[in-house]
Short mmCIF file of C-alpha atoms in Angstrom, two decimals:
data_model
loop_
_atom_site.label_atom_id
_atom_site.label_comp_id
_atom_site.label_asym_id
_atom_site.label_seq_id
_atom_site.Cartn_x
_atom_site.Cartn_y
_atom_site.Cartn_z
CA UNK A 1 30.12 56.20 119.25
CA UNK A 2 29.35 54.89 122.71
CA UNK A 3 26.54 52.56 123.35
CA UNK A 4 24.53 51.13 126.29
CA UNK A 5 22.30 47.72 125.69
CA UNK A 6 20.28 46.29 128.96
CA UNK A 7 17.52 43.51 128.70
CA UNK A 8 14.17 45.12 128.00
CA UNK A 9 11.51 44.66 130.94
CA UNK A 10 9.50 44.50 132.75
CA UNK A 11 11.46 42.02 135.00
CA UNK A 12 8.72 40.67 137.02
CA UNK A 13 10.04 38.57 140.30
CA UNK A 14 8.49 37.88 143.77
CA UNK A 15 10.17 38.97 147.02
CA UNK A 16 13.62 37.25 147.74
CA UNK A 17 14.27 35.66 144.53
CA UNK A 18 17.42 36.86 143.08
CA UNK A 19 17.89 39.32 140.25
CA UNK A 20 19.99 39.95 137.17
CA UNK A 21 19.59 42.74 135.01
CA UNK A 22 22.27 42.46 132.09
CA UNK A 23 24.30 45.48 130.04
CA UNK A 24 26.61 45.65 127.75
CA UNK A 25 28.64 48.40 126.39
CA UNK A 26 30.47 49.67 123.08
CA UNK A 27 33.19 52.04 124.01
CA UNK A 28 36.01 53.57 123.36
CA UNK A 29 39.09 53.84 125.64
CA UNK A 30 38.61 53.36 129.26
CA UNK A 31 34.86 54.25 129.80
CA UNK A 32 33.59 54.03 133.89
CA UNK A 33 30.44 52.26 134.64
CA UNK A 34 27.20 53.54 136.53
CA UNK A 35 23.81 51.70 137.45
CA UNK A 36 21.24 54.49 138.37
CA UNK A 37 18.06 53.43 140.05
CA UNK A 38 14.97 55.81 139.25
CA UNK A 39 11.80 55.30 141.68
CA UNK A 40 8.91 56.26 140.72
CA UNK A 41 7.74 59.68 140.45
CA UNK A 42 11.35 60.50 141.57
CA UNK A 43 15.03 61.24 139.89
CA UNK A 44 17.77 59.15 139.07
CA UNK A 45 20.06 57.94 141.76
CA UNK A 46 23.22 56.99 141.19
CA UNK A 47 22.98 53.09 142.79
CA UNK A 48 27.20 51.96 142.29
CA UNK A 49 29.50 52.43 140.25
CA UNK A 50 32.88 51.14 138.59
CA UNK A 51 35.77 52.85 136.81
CA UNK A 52 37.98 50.53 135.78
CA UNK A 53 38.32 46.23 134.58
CA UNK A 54 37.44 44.19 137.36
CA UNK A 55 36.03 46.65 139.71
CA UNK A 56 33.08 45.86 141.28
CA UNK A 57 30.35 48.07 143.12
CA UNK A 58 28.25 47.43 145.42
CA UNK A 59 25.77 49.61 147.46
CA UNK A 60 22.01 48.28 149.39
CA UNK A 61 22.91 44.80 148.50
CA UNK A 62 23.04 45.41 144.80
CA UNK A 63 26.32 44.81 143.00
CA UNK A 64 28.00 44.77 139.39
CA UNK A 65 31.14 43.76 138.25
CA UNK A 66 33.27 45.93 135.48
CA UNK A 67 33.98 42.81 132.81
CA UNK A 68 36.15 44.48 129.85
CA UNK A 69 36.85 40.79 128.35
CA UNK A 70 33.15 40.67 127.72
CA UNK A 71 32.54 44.43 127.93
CA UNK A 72 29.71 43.94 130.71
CA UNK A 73 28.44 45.02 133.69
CA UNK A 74 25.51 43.26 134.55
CA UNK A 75 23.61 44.32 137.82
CA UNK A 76 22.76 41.66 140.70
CA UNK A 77 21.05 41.52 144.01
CA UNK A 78 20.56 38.11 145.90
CA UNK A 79 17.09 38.55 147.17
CA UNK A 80 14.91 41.82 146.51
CA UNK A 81 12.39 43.02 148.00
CA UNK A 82 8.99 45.08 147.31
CA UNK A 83 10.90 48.07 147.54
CA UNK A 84 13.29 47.66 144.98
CA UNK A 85 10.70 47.87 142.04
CA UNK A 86 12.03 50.87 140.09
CA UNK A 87 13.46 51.37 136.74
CA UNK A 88 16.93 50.62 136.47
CA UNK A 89 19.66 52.28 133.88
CA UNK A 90 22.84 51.48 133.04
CA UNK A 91 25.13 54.33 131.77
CA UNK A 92 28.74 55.19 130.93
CA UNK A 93 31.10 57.76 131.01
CA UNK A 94 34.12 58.51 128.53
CA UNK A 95 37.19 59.53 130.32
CA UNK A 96 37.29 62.38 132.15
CA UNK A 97 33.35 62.18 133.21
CA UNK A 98 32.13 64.94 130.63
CA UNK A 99 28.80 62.96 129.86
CA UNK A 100 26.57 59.97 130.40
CA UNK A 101 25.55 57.53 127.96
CA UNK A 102 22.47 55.57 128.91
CA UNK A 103 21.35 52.18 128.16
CA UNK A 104 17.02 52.47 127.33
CA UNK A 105 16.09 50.98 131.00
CA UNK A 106 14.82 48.15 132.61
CA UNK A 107 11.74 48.02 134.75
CA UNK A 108 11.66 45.86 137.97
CA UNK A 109 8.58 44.68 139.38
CA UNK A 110 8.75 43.30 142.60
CA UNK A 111 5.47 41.28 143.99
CA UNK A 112 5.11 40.23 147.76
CA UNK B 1 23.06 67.04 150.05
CA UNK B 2 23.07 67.66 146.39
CA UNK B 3 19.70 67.50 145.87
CA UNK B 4 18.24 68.58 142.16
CA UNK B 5 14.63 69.80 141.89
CA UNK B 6 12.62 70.93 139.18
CA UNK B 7 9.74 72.79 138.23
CA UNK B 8 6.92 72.46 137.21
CA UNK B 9 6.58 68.79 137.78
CA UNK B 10 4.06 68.39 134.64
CA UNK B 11 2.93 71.15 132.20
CA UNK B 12 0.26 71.21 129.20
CA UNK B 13 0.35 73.78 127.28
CA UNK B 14 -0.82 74.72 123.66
CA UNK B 15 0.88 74.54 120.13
CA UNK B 16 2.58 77.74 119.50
CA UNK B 17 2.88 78.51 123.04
CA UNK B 18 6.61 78.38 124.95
CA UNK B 19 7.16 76.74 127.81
CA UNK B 20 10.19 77.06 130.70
CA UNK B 21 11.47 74.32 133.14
CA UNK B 22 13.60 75.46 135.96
CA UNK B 23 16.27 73.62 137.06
CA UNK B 24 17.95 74.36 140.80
CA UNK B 25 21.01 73.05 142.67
CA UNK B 26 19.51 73.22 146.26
CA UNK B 27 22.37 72.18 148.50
CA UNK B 28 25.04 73.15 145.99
CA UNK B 29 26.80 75.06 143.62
CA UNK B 30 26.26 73.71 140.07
CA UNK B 31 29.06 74.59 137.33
CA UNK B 32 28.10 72.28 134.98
CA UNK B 33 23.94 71.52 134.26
CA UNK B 34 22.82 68.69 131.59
CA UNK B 35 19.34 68.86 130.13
CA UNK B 36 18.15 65.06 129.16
CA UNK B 37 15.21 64.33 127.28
CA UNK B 38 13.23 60.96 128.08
CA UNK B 39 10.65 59.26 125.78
CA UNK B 40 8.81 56.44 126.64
CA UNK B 41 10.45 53.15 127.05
CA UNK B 42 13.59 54.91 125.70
CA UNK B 43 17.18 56.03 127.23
CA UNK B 44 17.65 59.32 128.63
CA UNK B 45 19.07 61.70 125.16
CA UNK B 46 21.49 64.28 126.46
CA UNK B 47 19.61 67.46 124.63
CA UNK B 48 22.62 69.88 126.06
CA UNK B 49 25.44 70.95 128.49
CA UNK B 50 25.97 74.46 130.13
CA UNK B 51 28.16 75.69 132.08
CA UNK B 52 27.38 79.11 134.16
CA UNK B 53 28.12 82.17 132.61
CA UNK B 54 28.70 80.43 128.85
CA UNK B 55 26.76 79.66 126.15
CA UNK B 56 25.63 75.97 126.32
CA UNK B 57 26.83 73.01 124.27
CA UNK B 58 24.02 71.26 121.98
CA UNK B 59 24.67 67.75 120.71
CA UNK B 60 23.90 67.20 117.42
CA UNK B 61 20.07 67.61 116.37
CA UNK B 62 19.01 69.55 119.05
CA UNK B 63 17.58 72.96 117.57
CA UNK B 64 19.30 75.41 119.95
CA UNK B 65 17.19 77.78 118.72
CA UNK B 66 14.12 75.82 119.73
CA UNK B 67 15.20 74.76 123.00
CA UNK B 68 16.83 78.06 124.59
CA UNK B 69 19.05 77.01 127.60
CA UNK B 70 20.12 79.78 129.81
CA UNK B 71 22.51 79.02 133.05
CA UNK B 72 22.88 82.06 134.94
CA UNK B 73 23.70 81.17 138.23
CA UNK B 74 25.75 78.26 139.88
CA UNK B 75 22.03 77.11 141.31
CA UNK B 76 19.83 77.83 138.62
CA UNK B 77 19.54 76.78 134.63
CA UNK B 78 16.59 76.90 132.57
CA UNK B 79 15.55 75.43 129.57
CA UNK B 80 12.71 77.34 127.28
CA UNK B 81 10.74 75.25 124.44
CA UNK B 82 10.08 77.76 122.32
CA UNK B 83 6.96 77.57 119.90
CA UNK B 84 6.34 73.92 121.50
CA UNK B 85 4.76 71.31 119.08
CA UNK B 86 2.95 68.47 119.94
CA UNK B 87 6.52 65.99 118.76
CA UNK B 88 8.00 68.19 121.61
CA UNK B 89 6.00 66.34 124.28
CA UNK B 90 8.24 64.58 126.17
CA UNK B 91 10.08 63.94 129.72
CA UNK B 92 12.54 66.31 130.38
CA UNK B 93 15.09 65.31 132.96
CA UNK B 94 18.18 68.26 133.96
CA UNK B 95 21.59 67.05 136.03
CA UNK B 96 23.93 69.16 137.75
CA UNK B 97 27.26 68.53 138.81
CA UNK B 98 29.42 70.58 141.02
CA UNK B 99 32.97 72.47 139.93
CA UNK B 100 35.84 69.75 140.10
CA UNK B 101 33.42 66.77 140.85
CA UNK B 102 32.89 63.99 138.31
CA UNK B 103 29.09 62.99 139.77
CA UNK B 104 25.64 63.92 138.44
CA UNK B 105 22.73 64.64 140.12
CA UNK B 106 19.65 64.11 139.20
CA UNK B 107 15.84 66.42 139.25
CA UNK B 108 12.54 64.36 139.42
CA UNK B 109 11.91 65.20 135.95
CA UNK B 110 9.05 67.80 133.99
CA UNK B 111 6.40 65.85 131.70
CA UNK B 112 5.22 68.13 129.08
CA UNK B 113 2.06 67.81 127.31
CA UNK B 114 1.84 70.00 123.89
CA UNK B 115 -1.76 69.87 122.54
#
């Protein structure tokens, strides 16, 4: 079946220094590709997203590019900030969008 | 728009007791609603799938009978843990996505405690 790996955190990083979270995927087909970013205390949020090779997304200076060759999608933001400490997940959908698979998390820590 | 909430935020409750979380579409209509369950340090499990007016679709291992999902309106599904155990503890996390769009949104989440 479908399957979502990202690194295990907590990614720990002070303000402006640049930030890589990676994923990886085991799919069928042609799956699309989601980072959601989950605050705390809040819901998800969808944060970009990709739905097919070579797309990339973007969105708040965070952005992730769909790699089939090496089935990746690995989420990247040149210089955070305080405010982007959150968990992040990485998730995929089969075609046709019926449901979400979701990679465990990864917990960004952001410190002034 | 589509904004998800969710109530309670956090329940405790006893063993042997049943417990309901309410999930509402509050800006839209909601056709399809996914109930997720979260443990700690883990991905979100997709528990089930409704769609309003029909009976809801469990994956495998999830005791419908156990967790009772109803979706009666196009702004409103609940899910009912019936007889709750203290294993049933958990984060549980509902979606909704509107008729003919592809997107999920997401509630806050319910923590429940069984003691």
């Amino acid at each position: 079946g479908d399957s979502v790996t990202q690194m295990e955190g907590p990614v720990t990083l002070s303000e402006e220094a640049f930030l890589t979270i990676n994923c990886t995927y085991t799919a069928t087909g042609y799956p699309s590709l989601f980072w959601y970013v989950q605050y705390p205390g809040e819901g998800l949020q969808l944060l970009l997203k990709a739905t097919k090779a070579d797309d990339k997304g973007s969105n708040k200076g965070f952005e992730a590019t769909y790699r089939k060759e090496t089935t990746s999608f690995h989420l990247e933001k040149g210089s955070v900030q305080v405010s982007d400490s959150a968990v992040y997940f990485c998730a995929l959908s089969d075609t046709g969008y019926s449901t979400l698979t979701f990679g465990k998390g990864t917990m960004l820590l952001v410190s002034p | 728009g589509a904004v998800v909430s969710q109530h309670p935020s956090w329940v405790i409750c006893k063993s042997g007791t049943s417990v309901k979380i309410e999930c509402r579409s509050l800006d839209f209509q909601a056709t399809t609603m996914f109930w997720y369950r979260q443990f700690p340090k883990q991905s979100l499990m997709l528990m089930a799938t409704s769609n309003e007016g029909s009976k809801a679709t469990y994956e495998q291992g999830v005791e419908k009978d156990k967790f009772l999902i109803n979706h009666a309106s196009l702004t409103l599904s609940t899910l009912t843990v019936t007889s709750a155990h203290p294993e049933d503890s958990s984060f549980y996390i509902c979606s909704a996505r509107r008729g003919g769009g592809n997107e999920q949104f997401f509630g806050p989440g319910t923590r429940l405690t069984v003691l």
